Each structure stands twice: as structure tokens, then as C-alpha cells.
Coordinates of C-alpha atoms (C1' of nucleotides) and ligand atoms in Angstrom, one line a residue:
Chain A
X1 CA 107.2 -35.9 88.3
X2 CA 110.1 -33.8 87.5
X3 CA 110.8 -32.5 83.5
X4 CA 114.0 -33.4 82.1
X5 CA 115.3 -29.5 82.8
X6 CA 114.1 -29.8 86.6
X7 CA 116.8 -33.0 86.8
X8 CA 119.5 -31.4 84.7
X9 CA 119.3 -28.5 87.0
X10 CA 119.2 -30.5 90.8
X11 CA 122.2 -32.4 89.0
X12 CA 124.5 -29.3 88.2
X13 CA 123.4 -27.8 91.5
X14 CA 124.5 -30.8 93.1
X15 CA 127.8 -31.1 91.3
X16 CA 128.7 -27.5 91.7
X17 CA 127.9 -27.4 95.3
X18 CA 130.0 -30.4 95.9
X19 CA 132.8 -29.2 94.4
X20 CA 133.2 -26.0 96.3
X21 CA 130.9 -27.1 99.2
X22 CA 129.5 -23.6 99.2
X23 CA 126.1 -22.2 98.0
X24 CA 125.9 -22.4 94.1
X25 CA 125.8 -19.2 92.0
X26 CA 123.4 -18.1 88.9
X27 CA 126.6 -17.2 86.9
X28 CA 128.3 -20.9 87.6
X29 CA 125.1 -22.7 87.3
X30 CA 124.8 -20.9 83.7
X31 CA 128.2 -21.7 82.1
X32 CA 127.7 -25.4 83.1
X33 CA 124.2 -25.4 81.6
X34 CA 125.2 -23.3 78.3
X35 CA 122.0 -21.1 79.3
X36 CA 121.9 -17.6 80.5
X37 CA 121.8 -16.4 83.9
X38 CA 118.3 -15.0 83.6
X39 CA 117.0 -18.3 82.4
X40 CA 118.8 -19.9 85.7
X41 CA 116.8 -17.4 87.8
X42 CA 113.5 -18.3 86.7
X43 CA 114.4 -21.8 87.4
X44 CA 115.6 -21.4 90.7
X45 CA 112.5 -20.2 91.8
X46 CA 110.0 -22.8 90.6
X47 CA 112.5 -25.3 92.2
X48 CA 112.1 -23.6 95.2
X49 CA 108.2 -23.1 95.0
X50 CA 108.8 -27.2 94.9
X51 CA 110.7 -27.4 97.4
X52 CA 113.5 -28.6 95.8
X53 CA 116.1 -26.0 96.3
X54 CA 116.7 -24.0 98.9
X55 CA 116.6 -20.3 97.2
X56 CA 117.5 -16.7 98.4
X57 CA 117.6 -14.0 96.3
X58 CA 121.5 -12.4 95.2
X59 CA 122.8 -15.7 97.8
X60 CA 123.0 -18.6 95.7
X61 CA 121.0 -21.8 95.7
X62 CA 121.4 -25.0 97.8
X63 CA 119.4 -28.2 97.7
X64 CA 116.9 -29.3 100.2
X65 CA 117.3 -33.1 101.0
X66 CA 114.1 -33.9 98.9
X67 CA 116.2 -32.1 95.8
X68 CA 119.5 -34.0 96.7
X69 CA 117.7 -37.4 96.7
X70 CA 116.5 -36.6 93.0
X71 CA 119.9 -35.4 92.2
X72 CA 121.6 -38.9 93.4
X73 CA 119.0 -40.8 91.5
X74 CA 119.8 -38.9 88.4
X75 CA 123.3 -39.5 88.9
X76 CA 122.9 -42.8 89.7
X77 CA 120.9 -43.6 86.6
X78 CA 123.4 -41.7 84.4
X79 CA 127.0 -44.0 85.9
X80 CA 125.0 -47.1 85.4
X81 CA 124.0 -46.3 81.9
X82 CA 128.0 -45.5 81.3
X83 CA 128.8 -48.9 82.8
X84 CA 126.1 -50.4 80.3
X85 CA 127.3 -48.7 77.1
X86 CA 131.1 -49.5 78.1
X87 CA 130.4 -53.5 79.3
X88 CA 128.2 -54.5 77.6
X89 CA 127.9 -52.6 74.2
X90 CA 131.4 -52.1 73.3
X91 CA 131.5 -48.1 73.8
X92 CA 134.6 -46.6 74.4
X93 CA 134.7 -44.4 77.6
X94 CA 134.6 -40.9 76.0
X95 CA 131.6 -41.9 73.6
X96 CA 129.3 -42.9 76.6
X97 CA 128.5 -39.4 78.4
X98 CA 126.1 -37.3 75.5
X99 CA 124.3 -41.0 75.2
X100 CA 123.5 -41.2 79.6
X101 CA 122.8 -37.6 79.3
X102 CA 119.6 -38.9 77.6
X103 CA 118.9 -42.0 79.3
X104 CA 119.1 -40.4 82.7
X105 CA 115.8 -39.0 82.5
X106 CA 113.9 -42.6 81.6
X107 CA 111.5 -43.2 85.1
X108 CA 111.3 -46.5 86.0
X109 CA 112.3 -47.5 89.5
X110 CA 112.7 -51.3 88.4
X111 CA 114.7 -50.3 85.3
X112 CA 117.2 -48.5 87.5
X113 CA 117.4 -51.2 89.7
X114 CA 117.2 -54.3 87.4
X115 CA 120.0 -52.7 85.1
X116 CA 121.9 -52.7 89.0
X117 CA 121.6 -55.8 88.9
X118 CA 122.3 -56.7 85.7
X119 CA 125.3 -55.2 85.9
X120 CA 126.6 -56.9 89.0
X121 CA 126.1 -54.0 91.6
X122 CA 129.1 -51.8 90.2
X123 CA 130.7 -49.6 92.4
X124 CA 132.1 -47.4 90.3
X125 CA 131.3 -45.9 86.3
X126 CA 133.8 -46.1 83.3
X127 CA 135.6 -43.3 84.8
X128 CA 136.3 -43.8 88.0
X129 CA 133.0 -42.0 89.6
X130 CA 130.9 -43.4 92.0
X131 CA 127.5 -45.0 92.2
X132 CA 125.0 -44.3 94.1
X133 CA 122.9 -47.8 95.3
X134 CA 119.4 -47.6 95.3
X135 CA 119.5 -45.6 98.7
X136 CA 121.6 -42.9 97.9
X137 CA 124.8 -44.1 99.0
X138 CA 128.2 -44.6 98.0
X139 CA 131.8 -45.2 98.6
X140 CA 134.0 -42.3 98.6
X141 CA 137.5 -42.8 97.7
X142 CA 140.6 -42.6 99.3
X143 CA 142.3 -40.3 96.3
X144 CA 144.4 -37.2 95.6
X145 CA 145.2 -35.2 92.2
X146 CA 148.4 -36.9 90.7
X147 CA 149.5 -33.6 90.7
X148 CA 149.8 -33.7 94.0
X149 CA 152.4 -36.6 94.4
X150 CA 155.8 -35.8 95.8
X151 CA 159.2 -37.3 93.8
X152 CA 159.4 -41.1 94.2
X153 CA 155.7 -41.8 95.0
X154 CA 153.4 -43.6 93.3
X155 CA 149.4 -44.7 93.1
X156 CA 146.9 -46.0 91.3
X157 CA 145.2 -44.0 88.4
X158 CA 141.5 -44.5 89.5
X159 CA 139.6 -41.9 88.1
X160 CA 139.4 -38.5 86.1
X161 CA 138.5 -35.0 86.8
X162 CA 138.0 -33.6 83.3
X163 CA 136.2 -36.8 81.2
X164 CA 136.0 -35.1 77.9
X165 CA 136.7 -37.0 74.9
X166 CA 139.8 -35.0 74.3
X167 CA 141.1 -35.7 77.9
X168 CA 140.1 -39.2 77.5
X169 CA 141.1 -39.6 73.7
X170 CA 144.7 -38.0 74.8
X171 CA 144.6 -41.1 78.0
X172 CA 143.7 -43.7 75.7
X173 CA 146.9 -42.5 73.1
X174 CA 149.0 -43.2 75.9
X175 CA 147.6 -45.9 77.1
X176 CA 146.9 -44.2 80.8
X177 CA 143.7 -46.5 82.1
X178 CA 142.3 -46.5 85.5
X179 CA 143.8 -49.2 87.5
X180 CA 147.3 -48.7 86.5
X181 CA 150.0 -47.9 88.9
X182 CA 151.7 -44.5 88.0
X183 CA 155.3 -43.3 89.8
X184 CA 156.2 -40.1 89.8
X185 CA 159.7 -39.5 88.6
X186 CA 160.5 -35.7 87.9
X187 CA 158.5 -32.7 88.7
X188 CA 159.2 -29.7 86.8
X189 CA 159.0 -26.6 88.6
X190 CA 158.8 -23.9 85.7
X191 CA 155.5 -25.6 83.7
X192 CA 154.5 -27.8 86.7
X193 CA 155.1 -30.8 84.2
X194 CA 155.8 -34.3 85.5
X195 CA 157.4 -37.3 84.4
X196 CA 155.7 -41.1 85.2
X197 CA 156.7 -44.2 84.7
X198 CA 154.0 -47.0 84.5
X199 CA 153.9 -50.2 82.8
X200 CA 157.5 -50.4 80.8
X201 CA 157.7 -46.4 80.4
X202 CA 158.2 -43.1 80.9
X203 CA 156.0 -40.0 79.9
X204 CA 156.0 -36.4 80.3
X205 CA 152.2 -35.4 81.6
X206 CA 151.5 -31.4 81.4
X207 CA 150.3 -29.7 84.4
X208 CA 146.6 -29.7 82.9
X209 CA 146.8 -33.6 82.9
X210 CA 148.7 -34.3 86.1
X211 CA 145.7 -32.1 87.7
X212 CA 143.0 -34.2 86.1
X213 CA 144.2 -37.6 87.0
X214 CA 142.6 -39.0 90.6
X215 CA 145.5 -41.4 92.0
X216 CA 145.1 -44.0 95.1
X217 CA 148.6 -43.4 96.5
X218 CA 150.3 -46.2 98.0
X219 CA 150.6 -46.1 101.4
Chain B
X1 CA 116.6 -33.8 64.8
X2 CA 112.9 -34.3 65.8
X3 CA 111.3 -33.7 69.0
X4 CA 110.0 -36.7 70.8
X5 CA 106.4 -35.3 70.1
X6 CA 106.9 -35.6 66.6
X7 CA 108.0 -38.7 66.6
X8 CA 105.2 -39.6 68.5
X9 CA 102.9 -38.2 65.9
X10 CA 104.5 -40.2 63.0
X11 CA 104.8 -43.7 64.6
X12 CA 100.8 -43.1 65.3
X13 CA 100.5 -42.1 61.3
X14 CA 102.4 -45.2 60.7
X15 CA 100.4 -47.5 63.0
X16 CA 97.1 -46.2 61.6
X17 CA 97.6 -46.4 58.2
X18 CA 98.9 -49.8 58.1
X19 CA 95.6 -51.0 60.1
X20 CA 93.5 -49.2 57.8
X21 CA 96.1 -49.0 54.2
X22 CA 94.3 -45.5 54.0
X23 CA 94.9 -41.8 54.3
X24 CA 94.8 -40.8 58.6
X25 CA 92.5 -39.0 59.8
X26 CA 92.7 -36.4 62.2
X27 CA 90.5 -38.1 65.1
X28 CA 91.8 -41.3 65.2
X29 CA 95.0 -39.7 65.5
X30 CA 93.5 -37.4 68.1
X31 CA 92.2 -40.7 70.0
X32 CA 95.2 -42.9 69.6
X33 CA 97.7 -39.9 71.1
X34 CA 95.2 -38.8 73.7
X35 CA 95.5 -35.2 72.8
X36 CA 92.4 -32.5 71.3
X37 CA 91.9 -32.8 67.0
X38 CA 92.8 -29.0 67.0
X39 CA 96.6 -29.8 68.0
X40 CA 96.9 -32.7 65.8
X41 CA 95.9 -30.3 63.4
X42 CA 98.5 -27.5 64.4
X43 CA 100.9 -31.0 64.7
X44 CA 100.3 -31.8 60.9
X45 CA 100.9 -28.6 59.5
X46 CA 104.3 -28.6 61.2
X47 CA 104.7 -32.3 59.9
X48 CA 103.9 -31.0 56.7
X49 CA 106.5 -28.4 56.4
X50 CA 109.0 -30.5 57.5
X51 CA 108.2 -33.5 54.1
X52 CA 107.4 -35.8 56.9
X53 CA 103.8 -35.8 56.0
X54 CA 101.3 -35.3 52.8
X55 CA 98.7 -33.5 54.4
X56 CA 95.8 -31.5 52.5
X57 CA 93.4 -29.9 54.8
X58 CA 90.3 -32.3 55.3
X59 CA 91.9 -35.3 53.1
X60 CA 93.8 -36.7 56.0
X61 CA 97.4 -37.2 56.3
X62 CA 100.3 -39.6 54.9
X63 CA 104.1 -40.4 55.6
X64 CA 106.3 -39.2 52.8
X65 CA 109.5 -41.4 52.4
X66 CA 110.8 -39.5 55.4
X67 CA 108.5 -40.0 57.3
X68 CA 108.1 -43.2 57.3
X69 CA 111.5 -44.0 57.2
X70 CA 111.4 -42.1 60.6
X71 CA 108.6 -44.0 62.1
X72 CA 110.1 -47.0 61.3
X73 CA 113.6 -46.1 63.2
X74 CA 111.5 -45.1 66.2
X75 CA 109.3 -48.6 66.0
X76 CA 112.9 -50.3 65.5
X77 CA 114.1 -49.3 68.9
X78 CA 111.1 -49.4 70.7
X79 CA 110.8 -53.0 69.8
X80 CA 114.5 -53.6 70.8
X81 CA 114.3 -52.1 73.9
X82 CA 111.1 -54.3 75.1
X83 CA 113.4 -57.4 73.8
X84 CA 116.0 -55.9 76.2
X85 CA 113.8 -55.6 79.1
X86 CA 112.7 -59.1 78.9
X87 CA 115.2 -60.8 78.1
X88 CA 117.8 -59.2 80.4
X89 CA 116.4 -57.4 83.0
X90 CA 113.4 -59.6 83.8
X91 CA 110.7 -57.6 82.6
X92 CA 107.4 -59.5 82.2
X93 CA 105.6 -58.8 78.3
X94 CA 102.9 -56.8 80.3
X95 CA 105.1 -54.2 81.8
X96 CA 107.3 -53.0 79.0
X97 CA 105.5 -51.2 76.7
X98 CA 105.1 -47.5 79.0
X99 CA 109.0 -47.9 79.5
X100 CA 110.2 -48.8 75.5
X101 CA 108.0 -45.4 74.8
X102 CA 110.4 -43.6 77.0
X103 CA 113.3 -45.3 75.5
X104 CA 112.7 -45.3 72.0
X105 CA 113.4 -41.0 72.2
X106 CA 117.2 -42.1 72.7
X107 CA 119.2 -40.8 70.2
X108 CA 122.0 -42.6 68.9
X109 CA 122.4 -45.1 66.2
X110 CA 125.3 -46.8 67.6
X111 CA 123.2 -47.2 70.6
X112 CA 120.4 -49.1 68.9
X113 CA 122.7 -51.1 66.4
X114 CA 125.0 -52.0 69.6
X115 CA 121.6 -53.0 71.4
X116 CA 120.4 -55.2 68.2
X117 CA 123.7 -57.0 68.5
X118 CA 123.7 -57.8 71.7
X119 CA 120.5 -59.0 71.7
X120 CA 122.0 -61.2 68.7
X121 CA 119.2 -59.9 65.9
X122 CA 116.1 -60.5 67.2
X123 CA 113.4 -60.6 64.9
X124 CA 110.3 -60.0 66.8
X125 CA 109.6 -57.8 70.1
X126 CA 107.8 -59.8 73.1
X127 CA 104.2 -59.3 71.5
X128 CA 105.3 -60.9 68.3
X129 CA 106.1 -57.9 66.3
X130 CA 108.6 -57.6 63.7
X131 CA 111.7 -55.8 64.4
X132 CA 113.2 -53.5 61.7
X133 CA 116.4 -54.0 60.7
X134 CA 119.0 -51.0 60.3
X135 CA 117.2 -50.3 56.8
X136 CA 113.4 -50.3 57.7
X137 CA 113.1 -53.9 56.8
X138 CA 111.5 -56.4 58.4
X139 CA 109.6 -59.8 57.8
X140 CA 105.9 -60.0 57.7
X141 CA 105.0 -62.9 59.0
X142 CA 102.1 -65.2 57.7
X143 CA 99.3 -65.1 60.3
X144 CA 95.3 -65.2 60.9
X145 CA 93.3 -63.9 63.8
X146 CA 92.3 -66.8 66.1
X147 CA 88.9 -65.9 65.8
X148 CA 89.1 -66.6 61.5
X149 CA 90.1 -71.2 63.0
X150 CA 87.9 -73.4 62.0
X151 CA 86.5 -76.1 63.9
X152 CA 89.6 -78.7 63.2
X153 CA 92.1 -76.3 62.3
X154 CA 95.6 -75.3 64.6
X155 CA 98.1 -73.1 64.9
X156 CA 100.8 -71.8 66.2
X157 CA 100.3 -68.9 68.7
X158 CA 102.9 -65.9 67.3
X159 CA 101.0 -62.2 68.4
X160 CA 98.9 -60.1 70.4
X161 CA 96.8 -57.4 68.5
X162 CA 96.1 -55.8 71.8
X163 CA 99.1 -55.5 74.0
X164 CA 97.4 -53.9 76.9
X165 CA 98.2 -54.9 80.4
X166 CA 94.9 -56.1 80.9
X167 CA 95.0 -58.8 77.7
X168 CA 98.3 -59.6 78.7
X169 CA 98.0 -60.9 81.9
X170 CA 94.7 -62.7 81.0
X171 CA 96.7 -64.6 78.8
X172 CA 99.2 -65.3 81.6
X173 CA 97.1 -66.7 83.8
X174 CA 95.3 -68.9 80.8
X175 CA 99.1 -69.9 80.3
X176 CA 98.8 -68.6 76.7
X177 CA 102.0 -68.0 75.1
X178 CA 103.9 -67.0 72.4
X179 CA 104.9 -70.7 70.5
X180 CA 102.0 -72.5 71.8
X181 CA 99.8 -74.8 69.4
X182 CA 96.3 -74.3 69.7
X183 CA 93.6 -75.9 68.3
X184 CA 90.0 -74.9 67.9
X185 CA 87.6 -77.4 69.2
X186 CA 84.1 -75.8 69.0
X187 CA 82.5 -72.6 68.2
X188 CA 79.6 -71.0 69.6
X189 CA 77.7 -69.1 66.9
X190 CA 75.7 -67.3 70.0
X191 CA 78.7 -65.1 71.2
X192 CA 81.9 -66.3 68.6
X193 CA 82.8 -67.9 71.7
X194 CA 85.4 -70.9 70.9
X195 CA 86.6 -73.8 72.6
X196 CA 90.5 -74.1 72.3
X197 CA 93.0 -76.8 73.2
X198 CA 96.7 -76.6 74.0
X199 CA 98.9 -78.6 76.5
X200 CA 96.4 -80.9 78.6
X201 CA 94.0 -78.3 78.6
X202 CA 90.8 -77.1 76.9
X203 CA 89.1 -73.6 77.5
X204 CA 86.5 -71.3 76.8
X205 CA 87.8 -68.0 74.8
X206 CA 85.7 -65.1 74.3
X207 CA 85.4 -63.0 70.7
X208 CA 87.4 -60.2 72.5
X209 CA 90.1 -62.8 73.1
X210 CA 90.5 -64.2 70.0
X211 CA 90.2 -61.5 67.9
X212 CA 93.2 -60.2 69.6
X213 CA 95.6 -63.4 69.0
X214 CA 97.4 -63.9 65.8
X215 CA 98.2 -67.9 64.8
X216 CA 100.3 -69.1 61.8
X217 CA 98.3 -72.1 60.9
X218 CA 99.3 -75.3 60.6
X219 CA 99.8 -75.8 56.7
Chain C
dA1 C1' 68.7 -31.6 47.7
dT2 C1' 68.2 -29.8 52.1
dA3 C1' 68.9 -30.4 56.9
dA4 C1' 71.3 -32.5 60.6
dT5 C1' 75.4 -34.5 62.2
dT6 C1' 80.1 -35.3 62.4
dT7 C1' 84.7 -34.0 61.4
dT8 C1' 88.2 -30.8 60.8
dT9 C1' 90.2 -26.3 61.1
dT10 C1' 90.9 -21.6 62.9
dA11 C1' 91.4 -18.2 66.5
dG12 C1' 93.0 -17.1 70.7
dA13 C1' 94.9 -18.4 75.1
dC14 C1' 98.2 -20.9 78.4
dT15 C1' 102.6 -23.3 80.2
dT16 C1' 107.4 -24.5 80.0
dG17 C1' 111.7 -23.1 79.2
dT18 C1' 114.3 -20.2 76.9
dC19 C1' 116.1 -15.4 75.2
dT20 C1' 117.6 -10.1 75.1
dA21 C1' 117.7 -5.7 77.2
dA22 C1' 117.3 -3.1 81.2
dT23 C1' 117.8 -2.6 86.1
dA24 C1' 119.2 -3.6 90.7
dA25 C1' 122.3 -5.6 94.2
dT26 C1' 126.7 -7.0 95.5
dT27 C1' 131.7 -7.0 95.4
dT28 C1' 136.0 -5.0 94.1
dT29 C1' 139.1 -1.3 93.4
dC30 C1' 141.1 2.9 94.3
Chain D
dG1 C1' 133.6 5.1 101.3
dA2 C1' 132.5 6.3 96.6
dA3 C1' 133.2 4.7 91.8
dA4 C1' 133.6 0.9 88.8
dA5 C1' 133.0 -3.7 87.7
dT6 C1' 130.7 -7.8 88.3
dT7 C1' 126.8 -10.6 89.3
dA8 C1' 122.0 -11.4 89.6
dT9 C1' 117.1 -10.2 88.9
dT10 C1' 113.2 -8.3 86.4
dA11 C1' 110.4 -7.2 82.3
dG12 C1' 108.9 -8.5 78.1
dA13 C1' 109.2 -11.6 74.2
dC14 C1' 109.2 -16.0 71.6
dA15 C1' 108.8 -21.2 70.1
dA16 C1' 106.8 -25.6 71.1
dG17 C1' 102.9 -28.0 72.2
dT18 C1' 98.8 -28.1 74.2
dC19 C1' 93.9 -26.4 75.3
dT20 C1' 88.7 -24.4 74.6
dA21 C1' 85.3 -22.3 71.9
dA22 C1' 83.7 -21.0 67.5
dA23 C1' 83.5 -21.5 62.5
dA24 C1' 83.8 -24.1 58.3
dA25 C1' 83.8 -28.2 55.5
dA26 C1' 82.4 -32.9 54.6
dT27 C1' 79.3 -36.6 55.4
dT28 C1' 75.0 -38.8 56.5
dA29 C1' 70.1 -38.8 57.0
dT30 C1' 65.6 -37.4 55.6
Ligands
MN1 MN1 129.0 -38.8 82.3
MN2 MN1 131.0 -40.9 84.1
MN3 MN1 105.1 -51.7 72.9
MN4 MN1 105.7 -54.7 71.5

DNA sequence: ATAATTTTTTAGACTTGTCTAATAATTTTC
DNA sequence: GAAAATTATTAGACAAGTCTAAAAAATTAT
């Protein structure tokens, strides 16, 4: 059985490597785990004396299969503990990540999967992410940045990039939720800074939000 | 914020000392968490220069206020969490216990007060123990060991002393439950053996068996 | 009241996960 | 392609929580 570090590390390797799709590095590995890089070393090679990781000195770390399976049932546990807080106990979305940070780690196979049910099978967490089933899979979506709509198009907000509460604080003020359809009616060229009309207005959104919005286009 | 080992430590002070309403000793403490007398020793010390614990070397150990108030926080979501798992995710009373010890580590009290309300107040876990309210506070209820019926006498069927799997699933298969009326019909002087009716039935229960059920009698 | 037994504490060690400081390898710059 | 800068690893230390073995205190028995 795997200690809560082991998981927080097969869970940041995973994320990092799928966001890059190339080998994950001590240095990135540390500033996402606020530890330091000599700590992320000695890690990386116990997970690899468990097989866990896939580990070569000075050339980043990958996960074997066994280590990606944990990762996904991590991850998995973690989205349906979002969904959980936000559906059932009344949490907003950007007061439910520190609270599944903890309840990702509880081991029980029919927990994970009773909660599943519980909770109807969702398909998707509180901010748009996927779940994993009990299997590992899980639907990838069909989506691009909202920075990267052209003049005149428009899609459905369905997710974020950056879910901290200030991201998500500043989303709720203007009342930018997923599942609302956003059109694109200016782009700015000198600050990248767009402005979207959705439900009976318009906005301005600054390049850092525009680039942390996921949109379904239309079409 | 405490580690999960020293909560540990003070929900076992707490359990103790309520059994016994006397200063814990390092043994049973030793026995109860399944760990050597020298590291409850070291445990204590730390306990002690925290005010969690009165401890004087040889005397045994006490909650302060603190403490107590801490044990009593950790009991309060344990408890609510095994209500959860029953009640909502289909846990049988024999398999929650190993999974509310996990769970009872999570820290947030918006968490546990969310979880009390959804689960609309309960006031006692699936074993029949009370459930602390936000303040420490809970209802004692007014209950005898089986085993202390007379020949005659009935009650209703509200606890388990011992919650182990074992005891639990005996009882299932008896079709002993929380709420049912039993009534004792004999007793056998030889082993404390007793005859007990409920439903249509009448059976045979052992000393073991009910020394471990509490009843609130009838008047 | 002494001896024997039991309980508790101390001393020293080990594991996990972390740190700082120093060193080594790799990559970038000129 | 050497020097400089960056990135990564090693060496040695520390805190938390545990262990074993030995010593000390308290309790029980004779
Ligand atoms: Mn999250
Ligand atoms: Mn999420
Ligand atoms: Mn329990
Ligand atoms: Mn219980």
C-alpha cells in the first residue's frame, strides 16, 4: 500500500507529463509539490525501486503502467470527492480542492465506487475535468482555449485550466459558469484582451483569463 | 493542527477513561493502539507539552480541556461518517468502522457540519453511539447490559459494546438489530447463558453475547 | 518488609520524508 | 568549443513515530 506522498507524487507526475507529453523534470516536479528538488530525487528513486516510475538519472521520470493506474485512481477519487462537496454539501467550486486533496488518499475500493454510484456515474467534476470510471477510463473532450476563438465564434465554457479560488472567485463575480455559451466579439491585439457576450452581456476577459477558459466551439 | 497519530492517541485516552472514569494507563493504551508501551510513553510526553494531556510519569495520563475537546471532534466525525456509509452508500454496520478511522483525519469543519446536515442530525452512529454535536455534546442514553435482564424483564435493543466484525455479523445472522424488543425468558446459572425472545422467535445467547448488547428497558 | 513480578520509562536505533550545502551533469551562451 | 548558467544528484542532518533491550519504579506475594 502506497503512503499519502507515494500518491501525491504518481499524481503530479501524471499531471505534468500530460501536459507536455514529455518525460517530467525534478525542477517541475518540485515547484508543483512546494518541496525541493533534492527531496524529489530521493523520491524518484524508491518509486522506481517499486516499480512505479520509470527513472533515469539527469533524464526525467515517466510512469510505468502499474504507476499510471494508481495515478488515475487517485485522480478519480479526488473529482468524485469535488462532485460530492459541490452536490451534495453545498460547497462552492473553489472551496472543494484543499478538502479532496485529503480525501483522495482514504482506501476503500467499495467507497470509491459506491460514492460512483451515489453520485449517478458523473462524467465530469465541478470544473469541467474528467473522471476516470472504475477502469481507468474517461471521455476526452472536444475543447480548445477560448483564447483561441477567432472574431464571431462562439462555444460553450466547459471547463478551466487555472481552478484557483481567485480564478474561480473572479468567474463566479461575473457570473462565467461552465455550460454557458460564450461569443467572441473583439480581440485586442496589443494586451490579447477579448470581449464576450453571453447571456444578456458583454465583458472584457484579459488574456490570462481568455487562456484559462476550455470552450466546446460550435461547429 | 494535530497529526493523525495524535489524534489517535487522544480518542484512545478518551475511550479508556470513560470505560474505566480513571487516570490511563500506559498498557492499555499500548494494547488498544497496537503499538510498544515505550512509544506511548515518548507519545505522552509530546501530548503533554502540547496541554493535551496531564501526564506525571508512572500516574497515568488524562485529557485536559483540550484534549478532550479534541477527542471528541475526532469521535464526532468518525461517527458521522459510518452514518454516511450506511445510510447512503450501502455499507453494512460490520464494515464501516476500518473506513470512518480513515475518514475521521479529514480536516475541515465545514466538511463535518455540511455532512451532519445532510445526514439531517443524526444522533447516534450505526452501533448505537451518540453523536457529538458541533460543541462536544451529546445525549447519554439510559441503558443496561443484556446480561444485567431479569427473568421477565424487556427491552429495547439500542448498542453494541463490541463492534467487531465478528459480533456484528453474529448478530446479523440471529437477526438482532438495533430497535428490536427482547425479552429474557430463562437464565442458566451454569454458563450466564439466557434464553431471549424477539419476533416469533426464541434463542439461546451466550455471556459473551450479552454482555456486549446494551437495552433500554422497558419502564 | 523483603522478594518477585509487573508496569513504566529511558537509551539508542531505524524508517519515512523532508531539508541545506556541496558537487556533478547538462544545457545555453558567446 | 570553452565558459557560464541551469538543472539535478549526493552527502549529511533532522523530526515524527516507531521499535528493542535495559533500567527503574510500583505493585503484589510471601
Ligand atoms: Mn481539485
Ligand atoms: Mn477539480
Ligand atoms: Mn467505529
Ligand atoms: Mn460506531
Amino acid at each position: 500500500m502506497l503512503s499519502l506522498a507515494e500518491e501525491n507524487y504518481l499524481k503530479a507526475i501524471y499531471h505534468l507529463h500530460h501536459e507536455n507529453n514529455k518525460a517530467v523534470s525534478t525542477n517541475d516536479l518540485s515547484s508543483l509539490l512546494d518541496t525541493k528538488a533534492s527531496s524529489v530525487t530521493d523520491m524518484l528513486k524508491k518509486l522506481a525501486d517499486k516499480s512505479l516510475v520509470v527513472y533515469k538519472k539527469y533524464q526525467g521520470v515517466k510512469l510505468s503502467d502499474r504507476g499510471e493506474n494508481t495515478a488515475l485512481k487517485v485522480i478519480r477519487k479526488h473529482r468524485l470527492w469535488e462532485v460530492f462537496l459541490v452536490e451534495k454539501l453545498n460547497f462552492n467550486w473553489d472551496e472543494v480542492h484543499d478538502i479532496a486533496e485529503q480525501l483522495e488518499h482514504i482506501q476503500s475500493e467499495k467507497l470509491t465506487d459506491e460514492l460512483d454510484r451515489f453520485l449517478d456515474y458523473p462524467k465530469r467534476d465541478p470544473h469541467g475535468d474528467p473522471i476516470p470510471n472504475k477502469d481507468g477510463q474517461f471521455e476526452v473532450a472536444n475543447k480548445t482555449m477560448l483564447s483561441e476563438l477567432e472574431i464571431g465564434e462562439s462555444g460553450i465554457c466547459i471547463g478551466v485550466k487555472d481552478s484557483s479560488s481567485a480564478f474561480l472567485n473572479y468567474l463566479d463575480k461575473q457570473a462565467i459558469a461552465l455550460g454557458k455559451t460564450l461569443t467572441v466579439k473583439e480581440k485586442e491585439s496589443f494586451d490579447q484582451s477579448m470581449l464576450v457576450a453571453y447571456d444578456n452581456k458583454v465583458l472584457r476577459l484579459s488574456e490570462q483569463a481568455t487562456q484559462n477558459l476550455y470552450i466546446k466551439p460550435n461547429h
